[in-house]
Short mmCIF file of C-alpha atoms (C1' of nucleotides) in Angstrom, two decimals:
data_model
loop_
_atom_site.label_atom_id
_atom_site.label_comp_id
_atom_site.label_asym_id
_atom_site.label_seq_id
_atom_site.Cartn_x
_atom_site.Cartn_y
_atom_site.Cartn_z
CA MET A 3 -2.77 -5.57 25.13
CA LYS A 4 -4.44 -1.81 23.39
CA SER A 5 -7.08 -2.50 22.70
CA GLU A 6 -7.72 0.91 20.45
CA LYS A 7 -8.46 0.68 17.00
CA ILE A 8 -5.25 -1.32 15.15
CA SER A 9 -3.68 0.19 11.84
CA GLU A 10 -3.95 -1.78 8.57
CA LEU A 11 -0.35 -1.50 8.77
CA THR A 12 -0.02 -3.38 11.45
CA THR A 13 -2.38 -6.45 10.40
CA ASN A 14 -0.34 -6.52 7.04
CA ARG A 15 2.70 -6.72 9.42
CA LEU A 16 0.68 -9.42 11.13
CA SER A 17 0.32 -11.23 7.77
CA ILE A 18 4.01 -11.14 7.11
CA TYR A 19 4.83 -12.27 10.70
CA LEU A 20 2.38 -15.48 10.09
CA ARG A 21 4.02 -16.42 6.68
CA CYS A 22 7.28 -16.82 8.63
CA LEU A 23 6.18 -18.54 11.55
CA ASN A 24 4.72 -20.99 9.07
CA GLU A 25 8.11 -21.72 7.80
CA LEU A 26 9.53 -21.64 11.25
CA ALA A 27 7.16 -24.09 12.40
CA ALA A 28 7.67 -26.26 9.16
CA GLU A 29 11.65 -26.11 9.96
CA GLY A 30 10.89 -27.40 13.60
CA SER A 31 12.11 -24.30 15.08
CA LYS A 32 10.02 -24.26 18.78
CA THR A 33 10.41 -20.35 19.61
CA VAL A 34 11.33 -17.28 18.01
CA SER A 35 12.26 -13.62 19.53
CA SER A 36 11.36 -10.91 18.42
CA ASP A 37 15.18 -9.80 17.01
CA ASN A 38 15.27 -12.83 15.05
CA LEU A 39 12.00 -12.16 13.00
CA ALA A 40 13.07 -8.65 12.73
CA LYS A 41 16.44 -9.87 11.18
CA ARG A 42 14.26 -12.02 8.39
CA PHE A 43 12.92 -9.20 6.71
CA HIS A 44 14.78 -5.69 7.58
CA LEU A 45 12.27 -4.41 10.49
CA ASN A 46 12.44 -3.05 13.57
CA SER A 47 11.97 -5.76 16.96
CA ALA A 48 10.25 -3.17 18.80
CA GLN A 49 7.97 -2.66 15.89
CA ILE A 50 6.87 -6.72 16.14
CA ARG A 51 6.32 -6.45 19.86
CA LYS A 52 4.06 -3.61 19.36
CA ASP A 53 2.46 -4.84 16.95
CA LEU A 54 1.82 -8.30 18.47
CA ALA A 55 1.32 -6.59 22.12
CA CYS A 56 -2.31 -5.04 20.08
CA PHE A 57 -3.48 -8.25 20.26
CA GLY A 58 -1.96 -9.45 24.01
CA GLU A 59 0.71 -10.57 25.74
CA PHE A 60 2.21 -13.75 23.19
CA GLY A 61 5.70 -13.36 24.51
CA VAL A 62 7.70 -14.64 27.20
CA ARG A 63 10.40 -12.51 28.80
CA GLY A 64 13.59 -14.31 28.25
CA VAL A 65 12.58 -16.59 25.78
CA GLY A 66 10.95 -15.50 22.80
CA TYR A 67 7.32 -16.72 21.51
CA TYR A 68 6.33 -19.92 21.20
CA VAL A 69 6.82 -20.48 17.33
CA GLU A 70 3.19 -23.11 17.35
CA ASP A 71 1.27 -20.82 19.66
CA LEU A 72 1.79 -17.46 18.20
CA ARG A 73 1.09 -19.24 14.98
CA GLN A 74 -2.44 -20.36 15.88
CA GLN A 75 -3.05 -17.08 17.74
CA LEU A 76 -2.30 -14.74 14.50
CA THR A 77 -4.38 -17.31 12.33
CA LYS A 78 -7.29 -16.79 14.55
CA ILE A 79 -6.65 -13.08 14.72
CA LEU A 80 -6.64 -12.96 11.03
CA GLY A 81 -9.58 -15.22 10.57
CA LEU A 82 -7.53 -17.94 8.73
CA ASP A 83 -9.23 -20.31 10.66
CA HIS A 84 -12.35 -19.54 8.74
CA HIS A 85 -13.21 -20.65 5.34
CA HIS A 86 -14.41 -18.12 3.19
CA ARG A 87 -16.14 -18.17 -0.48
CA VAL A 88 -15.72 -15.79 -3.36
CA GLY A 89 -17.07 -14.44 -6.15
CA ILE A 90 -15.06 -12.97 -8.83
CA ILE A 91 -17.23 -10.29 -11.13
CA GLY A 92 -15.33 -10.25 -14.95
CA ALA A 93 -14.21 -13.43 -16.09
CA GLY A 94 -11.73 -11.94 -18.37
CA ARG A 95 -7.93 -12.60 -18.57
CA LEU A 96 -7.46 -11.56 -14.89
CA GLY A 97 -10.68 -12.73 -13.53
CA THR A 98 -10.01 -16.65 -14.76
CA ALA A 99 -6.16 -15.94 -13.66
CA LEU A 100 -7.13 -15.24 -10.17
CA THR A 101 -9.69 -18.51 -10.33
CA ASP A 102 -6.65 -20.62 -9.99
CA TYR A 103 -4.37 -18.28 -7.63
CA TYR A 104 -2.75 -20.68 -4.96
CA GLY A 105 -2.70 -17.97 -2.74
CA PHE A 106 -6.78 -18.44 -2.54
CA ARG A 107 -6.28 -21.74 -1.17
CA GLN A 108 -3.55 -21.35 0.79
CA THR A 109 -5.46 -18.84 2.85
CA ASN A 110 -8.49 -20.92 3.20
CA PHE A 111 -10.35 -18.52 0.27
CA GLU A 112 -12.22 -20.69 -2.14
CA VAL A 113 -13.20 -19.13 -5.62
CA ALA A 114 -16.97 -20.73 -5.56
CA ALA A 115 -18.34 -18.84 -8.48
CA LEU A 116 -17.74 -16.33 -11.54
CA PHE A 117 -19.46 -13.76 -12.81
CA ASP A 118 -19.96 -12.03 -16.26
CA ALA A 119 -22.18 -10.16 -18.70
CA ASP A 120 -20.89 -11.80 -21.98
CA ARG A 121 -23.55 -14.76 -22.91
CA GLU A 122 -20.26 -16.50 -24.76
CA LYS A 123 -18.83 -16.85 -21.51
CA ILE A 124 -21.86 -17.42 -19.10
CA GLY A 125 -22.50 -21.37 -18.26
CA THR A 126 -18.75 -22.35 -19.01
CA VAL A 127 -16.37 -23.59 -16.45
CA VAL A 128 -13.05 -22.24 -15.61
CA SER A 129 -10.87 -24.01 -13.79
CA ASP A 130 -13.60 -26.36 -12.00
CA VAL A 131 -15.56 -23.24 -11.18
CA LYS A 132 -18.87 -21.90 -13.22
CA ILE A 133 -19.59 -18.71 -14.88
CA TYR A 134 -22.69 -16.80 -14.37
CA ASP A 135 -24.69 -14.66 -15.47
CA VAL A 136 -23.69 -10.97 -13.85
CA ARG A 137 -27.44 -10.19 -13.71
CA ASP A 138 -28.10 -13.17 -11.19
CA PHE A 139 -25.28 -12.16 -8.64
CA ALA A 140 -27.53 -11.66 -5.62
CA LYS A 141 -29.61 -14.76 -6.27
CA ILE A 142 -25.92 -16.85 -6.47
CA ALA A 143 -24.37 -15.46 -4.16
CA ASP A 144 -26.71 -16.31 -1.60
CA ARG A 145 -27.34 -19.89 -2.73
CA GLN A 146 -23.49 -20.28 -2.74
CA GLY A 147 -22.43 -18.41 0.73
CA ILE A 148 -20.37 -16.08 -0.77
CA ASP A 149 -18.81 -13.71 1.54
CA VAL A 150 -15.85 -12.02 -0.31
CA ALA A 151 -16.22 -10.65 -3.90
CA VAL A 152 -13.68 -9.84 -6.17
CA ILE A 153 -13.94 -6.93 -9.21
CA ALA A 154 -12.35 -7.94 -12.28
CA VAL A 155 -13.96 -5.86 -14.76
CA PRO A 156 -13.11 -2.26 -16.31
CA ALA A 157 -12.94 0.59 -14.72
CA GLU A 158 -15.79 2.21 -16.05
CA TYR A 159 -18.16 -0.72 -14.90
CA ALA A 160 -16.52 -0.90 -11.26
CA GLN A 161 -18.41 1.36 -9.29
CA ARG A 162 -21.90 -0.26 -10.79
CA VAL A 163 -20.54 -3.64 -9.77
CA LEU A 164 -19.23 -2.20 -6.48
CA GLU A 165 -23.04 -1.00 -5.69
CA MET A 166 -24.40 -4.62 -6.77
CA ILE A 167 -22.19 -6.24 -4.76
CA VAL A 168 -23.12 -4.30 -1.32
CA ALA A 169 -26.61 -4.21 -2.41
CA SER A 170 -26.18 -8.01 -2.26
CA GLY A 171 -25.03 -7.46 1.63
CA ILE A 172 -21.13 -8.66 0.65
CA LYS A 173 -19.33 -6.66 2.97
CA ALA A 174 -15.25 -7.92 2.16
CA VAL A 175 -14.51 -6.83 -1.21
CA MET A 176 -11.31 -6.79 -3.39
CA ASN A 177 -10.98 -4.59 -6.38
CA PHE A 178 -8.51 -4.96 -9.37
CA ALA A 179 -10.06 -2.07 -11.69
CA PRO A 180 -7.97 0.95 -11.80
CA THR A 181 -10.37 3.27 -10.12
CA PRO A 182 -10.86 4.61 -6.55
CA LEU A 183 -14.11 3.56 -5.58
CA LEU A 184 -16.67 5.26 -2.74
CA ALA A 185 -18.48 2.46 -0.65
CA ASP A 186 -19.98 3.16 2.68
CA GLU A 187 -17.99 3.08 6.20
CA GLU A 188 -19.30 -0.48 6.70
CA ILE A 189 -17.50 -2.57 3.54
CA LYS A 190 -14.26 -3.35 3.83
CA LEU A 191 -12.78 -2.23 0.13
CA LYS A 192 -9.28 -3.18 -0.56
CA THR A 193 -8.05 -1.71 -4.22
CA ILE A 194 -4.97 -3.16 -5.86
CA ASP A 195 -4.25 -1.05 -8.45
CA LEU A 196 -1.35 -1.97 -10.58
CA THR A 197 -1.44 1.19 -12.90
CA ILE A 198 -0.22 3.03 -9.83
CA SER A 199 2.24 0.32 -8.97
CA LEU A 200 3.30 0.70 -12.64
CA GLU A 201 3.57 4.56 -12.91
CA SER A 202 5.68 4.76 -9.78
CA LEU A 203 8.24 2.59 -11.39
CA SER A 204 7.88 4.46 -14.58
CA TYR A 205 8.22 7.97 -12.07
CA PHE A 206 11.63 6.14 -11.27
CA LEU A 207 12.99 5.62 -14.42
CA ALA A 208 12.02 8.90 -15.40
CA GLY A 209 14.13 10.40 -12.50
CA SER A 210 16.67 7.80 -13.72
CA GLY A 211 17.78 5.76 -10.67
CA LYS A 212 18.78 9.20 -8.54
CA ASN A 213 16.62 7.42 -5.67
CA GLY A 214 16.20 3.70 -4.77
CA LYS A 215 15.00 1.68 -2.07
CA GLU A 216 11.63 -0.24 -1.66
CA MET B 18 8.52 24.26 -4.99
CA LYS B 19 10.57 22.19 -2.21
CA SER B 20 12.87 20.11 -3.88
CA GLU B 21 13.31 17.46 -1.01
CA LYS B 22 13.13 13.88 -2.03
CA ILE B 23 9.46 13.15 -2.59
CA SER B 24 7.53 10.28 -1.05
CA GLU B 25 6.16 7.52 -2.37
CA LEU B 26 2.82 8.43 -1.05
CA THR B 27 2.82 11.40 -3.12
CA THR B 28 3.95 9.84 -6.27
CA ASN B 29 1.21 7.31 -5.94
CA ARG B 30 -1.45 10.23 -5.24
CA LEU B 31 0.11 11.82 -8.46
CA SER B 32 -1.00 8.65 -10.30
CA ILE B 33 -4.62 9.45 -9.62
CA TYR B 34 -4.63 12.97 -10.21
CA LEU B 35 -3.63 12.63 -13.44
CA ARG B 36 -5.99 9.72 -14.24
CA CYS B 37 -8.88 12.51 -13.19
CA LEU B 38 -7.24 15.04 -15.09
CA ASN B 39 -7.20 12.90 -18.38
CA GLU B 40 -11.35 12.38 -17.27
CA LEU B 41 -11.63 16.33 -17.22
CA ALA B 42 -9.74 16.76 -20.43
CA ALA B 43 -11.95 14.20 -22.17
CA GLU B 44 -14.95 15.99 -20.90
CA GLY B 45 -13.42 19.31 -22.21
CA SER B 46 -12.95 20.97 -18.55
CA LYS B 47 -10.61 23.99 -18.90
CA THR B 48 -9.83 24.50 -15.42
CA VAL B 49 -10.36 22.60 -11.61
CA SER B 50 -9.81 23.88 -8.48
CA SER B 51 -7.92 21.50 -5.93
CA ASP B 52 -11.21 21.56 -3.87
CA ASN B 53 -13.26 20.01 -6.68
CA LEU B 54 -10.49 17.47 -7.19
CA ALA B 55 -10.64 16.44 -3.74
CA LYS B 56 -14.30 16.04 -3.71
CA ARG B 57 -14.08 13.20 -6.62
CA PHE B 58 -12.21 10.61 -4.29
CA HIS B 59 -12.26 11.87 -0.39
CA LEU B 60 -9.60 13.66 -0.28
CA ASN B 61 -8.17 16.64 1.39
CA SER B 62 -7.60 19.48 -0.94
CA ALA B 63 -4.49 20.72 0.77
CA GLN B 64 -2.83 17.41 0.30
CA ILE B 65 -3.60 17.92 -3.31
CA ARG B 66 -2.21 21.37 -3.32
CA LYS B 67 1.06 20.00 -1.82
CA ASP B 68 1.74 17.17 -3.59
CA LEU B 69 1.69 19.28 -6.69
CA ALA B 70 3.76 21.71 -4.99
CA CYS B 71 6.44 19.49 -4.65
CA PHE B 72 6.83 19.97 -8.26
CA GLY B 73 5.98 23.17 -9.29
CA GLU B 74 3.41 25.67 -8.98
CA PHE B 75 1.35 24.97 -11.70
CA GLY B 76 -2.08 26.43 -10.21
CA VAL B 77 -3.42 30.12 -10.47
CA ARG B 78 -4.74 31.53 -7.34
CA GLY B 79 -8.72 32.48 -7.88
CA VAL B 80 -8.87 30.21 -10.91
CA GLY B 81 -7.31 27.06 -9.72
CA TYR B 82 -5.15 24.34 -12.36
CA TYR B 83 -5.49 24.52 -15.85
CA VAL B 84 -6.17 20.76 -16.81
CA GLU B 85 -4.73 20.28 -20.24
CA ASP B 86 -1.42 22.22 -19.10
CA LEU B 87 -1.30 20.02 -15.41
CA ARG B 88 -2.21 17.05 -17.65
CA GLN B 89 1.02 17.10 -19.69
CA GLN B 90 3.41 18.39 -16.36
CA LEU B 91 2.35 14.90 -14.64
CA THR B 92 2.26 12.82 -17.44
CA LYS B 93 6.07 14.15 -17.71
CA ILE B 94 6.75 14.32 -13.98
CA LEU B 95 5.50 10.44 -13.53
CA GLY B 96 7.58 9.56 -16.90
CA LEU B 97 4.66 8.32 -18.99
CA ASP B 98 6.01 10.38 -21.90
CA HIS B 99 8.64 7.55 -22.18
CA HIS B 100 8.03 4.30 -23.65
CA HIS B 101 8.81 1.19 -21.71
CA ARG B 102 9.75 -2.77 -22.47
CA VAL B 103 8.56 -5.42 -19.92
CA GLY B 104 9.79 -8.55 -18.89
CA ILE B 105 8.03 -10.95 -16.97
CA ILE B 106 9.29 -13.79 -15.56
CA GLY B 107 7.06 -16.71 -15.52
CA ALA B 108 4.31 -17.70 -17.69
CA GLY B 109 1.65 -19.14 -15.66
CA ARG B 110 -1.69 -18.40 -15.21
CA LEU B 111 -0.85 -14.77 -14.11
CA GLY B 112 2.18 -13.74 -15.93
CA THR B 113 -0.03 -14.70 -18.94
CA ALA B 114 -2.63 -12.56 -17.78
CA LEU B 115 -0.46 -9.78 -17.09
CA THR B 116 0.69 -10.10 -21.00
CA ASP B 117 -2.27 -8.52 -22.22
CA TYR B 118 -2.87 -6.50 -19.17
CA TYR B 119 -4.71 -3.40 -20.88
CA GLY B 120 -3.00 -1.37 -18.33
CA PHE B 121 0.38 -1.76 -19.66
CA ARG B 122 -0.54 -0.62 -23.20
CA GLN B 123 -2.43 2.67 -21.85
CA THR B 124 0.65 3.68 -19.33
CA ASN B 125 3.29 3.43 -22.18
CA PHE B 126 4.72 -0.13 -21.07
CA GLU B 127 4.37 -2.89 -23.57
CA VAL B 128 5.01 -6.63 -23.09
CA ALA B 129 8.12 -7.37 -24.93
CA ALA B 130 9.06 -10.90 -23.75
CA LEU B 131 7.87 -13.70 -21.54
CA PHE B 132 10.52 -16.11 -20.02
CA ASP B 133 9.81 -19.61 -18.46
CA ALA B 134 11.98 -22.75 -17.38
CA ASP B 135 9.37 -25.28 -18.47
CA ARG B 136 10.63 -26.97 -21.85
CA GLU B 137 6.89 -27.32 -23.34
CA LYS B 138 6.19 -23.75 -22.94
CA ILE B 139 9.34 -22.20 -24.63
CA GLY B 140 8.99 -21.16 -27.86
CA THR B 141 5.44 -20.58 -28.02
CA VAL B 142 3.51 -17.28 -28.30
CA VAL B 143 0.62 -15.61 -25.84
CA SER B 144 -0.98 -12.76 -27.08
CA ASP B 145 1.62 -12.43 -29.62
CA VAL B 146 4.54 -12.36 -26.99
CA LYS B 147 7.11 -14.80 -27.10
CA ILE B 148 8.13 -17.35 -24.20
CA TYR B 149 11.78 -17.59 -23.71
CA ASP B 150 13.98 -19.86 -21.92
CA VAL B 151 14.69 -17.99 -18.45
CA ARG B 152 18.48 -19.08 -18.76
CA ASP B 153 18.80 -16.88 -21.10
CA PHE B 154 17.18 -13.79 -19.60
CA ALA B 155 19.90 -11.15 -19.32
CA LYS B 156 20.98 -12.00 -23.19
CA ILE B 157 16.66 -11.56 -24.52
CA ALA B 158 16.35 -8.59 -21.98
CA ASP B 159 19.36 -7.18 -23.52
CA ARG B 160 18.39 -7.66 -27.23
CA GLN B 161 15.13 -6.69 -26.70
CA GLY B 162 15.59 -3.43 -24.51
CA ILE B 163 13.79 -4.70 -21.60
CA ASP B 164 13.94 -2.14 -18.85
CA VAL B 165 11.31 -3.57 -16.51
CA ALA B 166 11.17 -6.93 -14.98
CA VAL B 167 7.62 -8.18 -13.70
CA ILE B 168 8.01 -11.18 -11.23
CA ALA B 169 5.88 -13.76 -11.37
CA VAL B 170 7.05 -16.95 -10.29
CA PRO B 171 6.49 -19.34 -7.35
CA ALA B 172 7.50 -17.54 -3.86
CA GLU B 173 10.29 -20.14 -3.48
CA TYR B 174 12.02 -18.93 -6.82
CA ALA B 175 11.70 -14.99 -6.70
CA GLN B 176 14.46 -14.04 -4.42
CA ARG B 177 16.69 -15.78 -6.81
CA VAL B 178 15.01 -14.36 -10.28
CA LEU B 179 15.70 -11.21 -8.44
CA GLU B 180 19.04 -11.43 -8.35
CA MET B 181 19.00 -12.92 -12.32
CA ILE B 182 17.27 -9.79 -13.47
CA VAL B 183 19.35 -7.18 -10.95
CA ALA B 184 22.85 -9.00 -12.28
CA SER B 185 21.19 -8.21 -16.05
CA GLY B 186 21.25 -4.56 -15.25
CA ILE B 187 17.39 -3.64 -14.96
CA LYS B 188 16.87 -1.38 -12.15
CA ALA B 189 12.51 -1.34 -12.22
CA VAL B 190 10.79 -4.80 -10.88
CA MET B 191 7.38 -5.41 -10.06
CA ASN B 192 7.18 -8.56 -7.58
CA PHE B 193 3.87 -10.83 -7.49
CA ALA B 194 5.21 -13.76 -5.49
CA PRO B 195 4.14 -13.54 -1.71
CA THR B 196 7.07 -12.90 -0.23
CA PRO B 197 9.29 -9.84 0.74
CA LEU B 198 12.51 -9.80 -1.42
CA LEU B 199 15.67 -8.16 -0.46
CA ALA B 200 17.19 -5.67 -3.16
CA ASP B 201 19.88 -3.23 -3.35
CA GLU B 202 19.08 0.33 -2.96
CA GLU B 203 19.48 1.50 -6.48
CA ILE B 204 17.17 -0.82 -7.24
CA LYS B 205 12.94 0.19 -7.44
CA LEU B 206 11.02 -2.56 -6.27
CA LYS B 207 7.59 -3.09 -6.00
CA THR B 208 5.85 -5.79 -4.48
CA ILE B 209 2.14 -6.53 -4.76
CA ASP B 210 1.34 -9.32 -2.57
CA LEU B 211 -2.54 -10.22 -3.12
CA THR B 212 -2.06 -12.77 0.17
CA ILE B 213 -1.83 -9.43 2.34
CA SER B 214 -4.70 -8.40 0.83
CA LEU B 215 -6.98 -11.20 1.12
CA GLU B 216 -5.63 -11.69 5.06
CA SER B 217 -6.57 -8.39 5.53
CA LEU B 218 -10.08 -8.79 4.38
CA SER B 219 -10.04 -11.72 5.92
CA TYR B 220 -9.18 -9.82 9.35
CA PHE B 221 -12.07 -7.88 8.57
CA LEU B 222 -14.83 -10.48 8.28
CA ALA B 223 -13.41 -12.16 11.50
CA GLY B 224 -13.80 -8.82 13.58
CA SER B 225 -17.56 -9.07 12.25
CA GLY B 226 -17.90 -5.60 10.81
CA LYS B 227 -16.93 -3.62 13.67
CA ASN B 228 -14.53 -1.35 11.53
CA GLY B 229 -14.76 -0.57 7.77
CA LYS B 230 -13.13 2.29 5.86
CA GLU B 231 -10.63 1.88 2.90
"C1'" DA C 4 19.68 -19.29 45.88
"C1'" DT C 5 22.24 -15.78 43.20
"C1'" DG C 6 23.99 -13.82 39.44
"C1'" DC C 7 24.26 -13.17 34.40
"C1'" DA C 8 22.26 -13.03 30.22
"C1'" DT C 9 18.19 -12.90 27.32
"C1'" DT C 10 14.05 -10.85 25.94
"C1'" DC C 11 9.72 -9.12 26.11
"C1'" DG C 12 6.11 -4.98 26.77
"C1'" DT C 13 6.16 -0.16 27.03
"C1'" DG C 14 6.43 4.92 28.03
"C1'" DA C 15 8.70 8.63 26.09
"C1'" DC C 16 11.49 10.65 21.56
"C1'" DG C 17 11.58 11.55 17.00
"C1'" DT C 18 9.98 11.33 12.18
"C1'" DT C 19 6.68 11.36 8.86
"C1'" DT C 20 2.21 12.07 6.81
"C1'" DT C 21 -2.05 14.69 7.15
"C1'" DT C 22 -4.76 18.61 8.23
"C1'" DC C 23 -5.81 23.57 9.14
"C1'" DA C 24 -5.73 27.89 8.45
"C1'" DC C 25 -4.55 32.25 6.27
"C1'" DA C 26 -1.58 35.27 3.60
"C1'" DA C 27 -1.31 36.54 -1.34
"C1'" DA C 28 -2.62 36.77 -6.24
"C1'" DT C 29 -5.91 36.26 -9.73
"C1'" DT C 30 -10.83 37.29 -11.55
"C1'" DG C 31 -15.23 39.54 -12.47
"C1'" DG C 32 -18.97 42.87 -11.68
"C1'" DT C 33 -19.93 47.61 -11.17
"C1'" DA D 20 -10.42 51.71 -10.06
"C1'" DC D 21 -12.11 48.69 -6.29
"C1'" DC D 22 -14.58 45.46 -3.98
"C1'" DA D 23 -16.21 40.47 -3.47
"C1'" DA D 24 -15.12 35.65 -4.36
"C1'" DT D 25 -12.11 32.30 -5.30
"C1'" DT D 26 -8.36 29.55 -4.80
"C1'" DT D 27 -3.16 28.73 -4.40
"C1'" DG D 28 1.13 28.36 -1.85
"C1'" DT D 29 2.63 27.34 2.50
"C1'" DG D 30 4.14 27.49 7.93
"C1'" DA D 31 2.08 25.51 11.94
"C1'" DA D 32 -0.78 22.44 14.11
"C1'" DA D 33 -2.23 17.59 14.78
"C1'" DA D 34 -1.94 13.41 13.87
"C1'" DA D 35 0.08 8.98 12.71
"C1'" DC D 36 3.63 5.76 12.77
"C1'" DG D 37 8.28 4.21 13.92
"C1'" DT D 38 12.56 3.66 16.91
"C1'" DC D 39 14.83 3.80 21.52
"C1'" DA D 40 15.79 2.76 25.53
"C1'" DC D 41 14.85 0.64 29.78
"C1'" DG D 42 12.55 -1.97 33.73
"C1'" DA D 43 10.57 -6.25 34.51
"C1'" DA D 44 10.18 -11.57 34.03
"C1'" DT D 45 12.47 -15.38 32.45
"C1'" DG D 46 16.07 -19.69 32.36
"C1'" DC D 47 20.62 -21.44 32.92
"C1'" DA D 48 25.05 -21.78 35.14
"C1'" DT D 49 27.07 -21.78 39.37
#
DNA sequence: ATGCATTCGTGACGTTTTTCACAAATTGGT
DNA sequence: ACCAATTTGTGAAAAACGTCACGAATGCAT
């Protein structure tokens, strides 16, 4: 166990390990070795051990990891034993699609409210979630206990929306607008930029398949 | 100019640079320095110069980069001067939301067809795009000239869908199913795993804001 | 009990990515 | 024509990340 700061690459992999452990637990496996885990994806077993070692000594030499135990540990480390309430800003196609994205429920996130500026939409309900006026964001976010915000508005509004979110005291933000946003250090901002991913495919196709890989 | 293999991190940044150059061009700027570009996001100017140097010497010492020229160069490098036709497998919430995601059009991608296994959906039209039977994928993909596939089905079907896509000869795939997929070397597979990103936020919140950053 | 097979935890090593720092090229003013 | 101010391109240094290899701990068979 080394309690230096943990890289995001490591925590991302923890998510993958946990998913696998959940499957193993469902299958009834009692223990699993790092080598075994590594083979499921094509990872290196030493990396898995190192990732886990950041948080404690969960394994038993000669045995491996106890599936159920490690599962619970990772669930706790990733904070998935806590419920989170999500507010989505932007009730367009993407925002509404996310509203009943089952990945949210699966990971203990609940979409509590949608926000939009369009008067036509305000007051209506999508998948049991009400659409509020974005101008009331701080008030509703507070009343609803929202602790995670999702930005699903056009790029040109994203920075302003982010500032509104931060001003309301929310610390975790997921951004789908295709633009890099500037935020204070104490905010966790995660940008999912589909355009970059698309252009990455485009680059690959332009190079006419000279290089492959993930 | 060094024509070794270029890392994905580099090409991803090219996308960001290009976006910025498009804005600068729209604003009427003639030239821009790497330092100037670097300040817009918070990147290092040397990195920008190195990224660009992978593809040629586009800058002029003492001046910077000619916005319009660099814009065209990057557009070409990223293959954005070519049109691509996209097939989306899975006509659920996500698949249909993606269908009129304007980022596609912006980047010269066009959603040509949707595919689903649900008989209720097959034959209907979403945002001018027809939903076909997924069992006819190879045939339709060929007929429609589809060269990019998007996987928007539940995780348990994703691997099988990928194999179907690969079998039909398509080389570029974007996967939204929250599971790592195995693909051959010659395929470009890009996985966008929202669950991992969510859990990353959860991890941050669990650590109660001890560390921030992007 | 002892030995053998297994598997973790980790220090050492190698690779990749980022940052630094400076020579070389260019412009504009005098 | 020269000097000062810029700003690129790039080798070298630093940092981050991944892999290897091995000592230490454990279980099982004899």
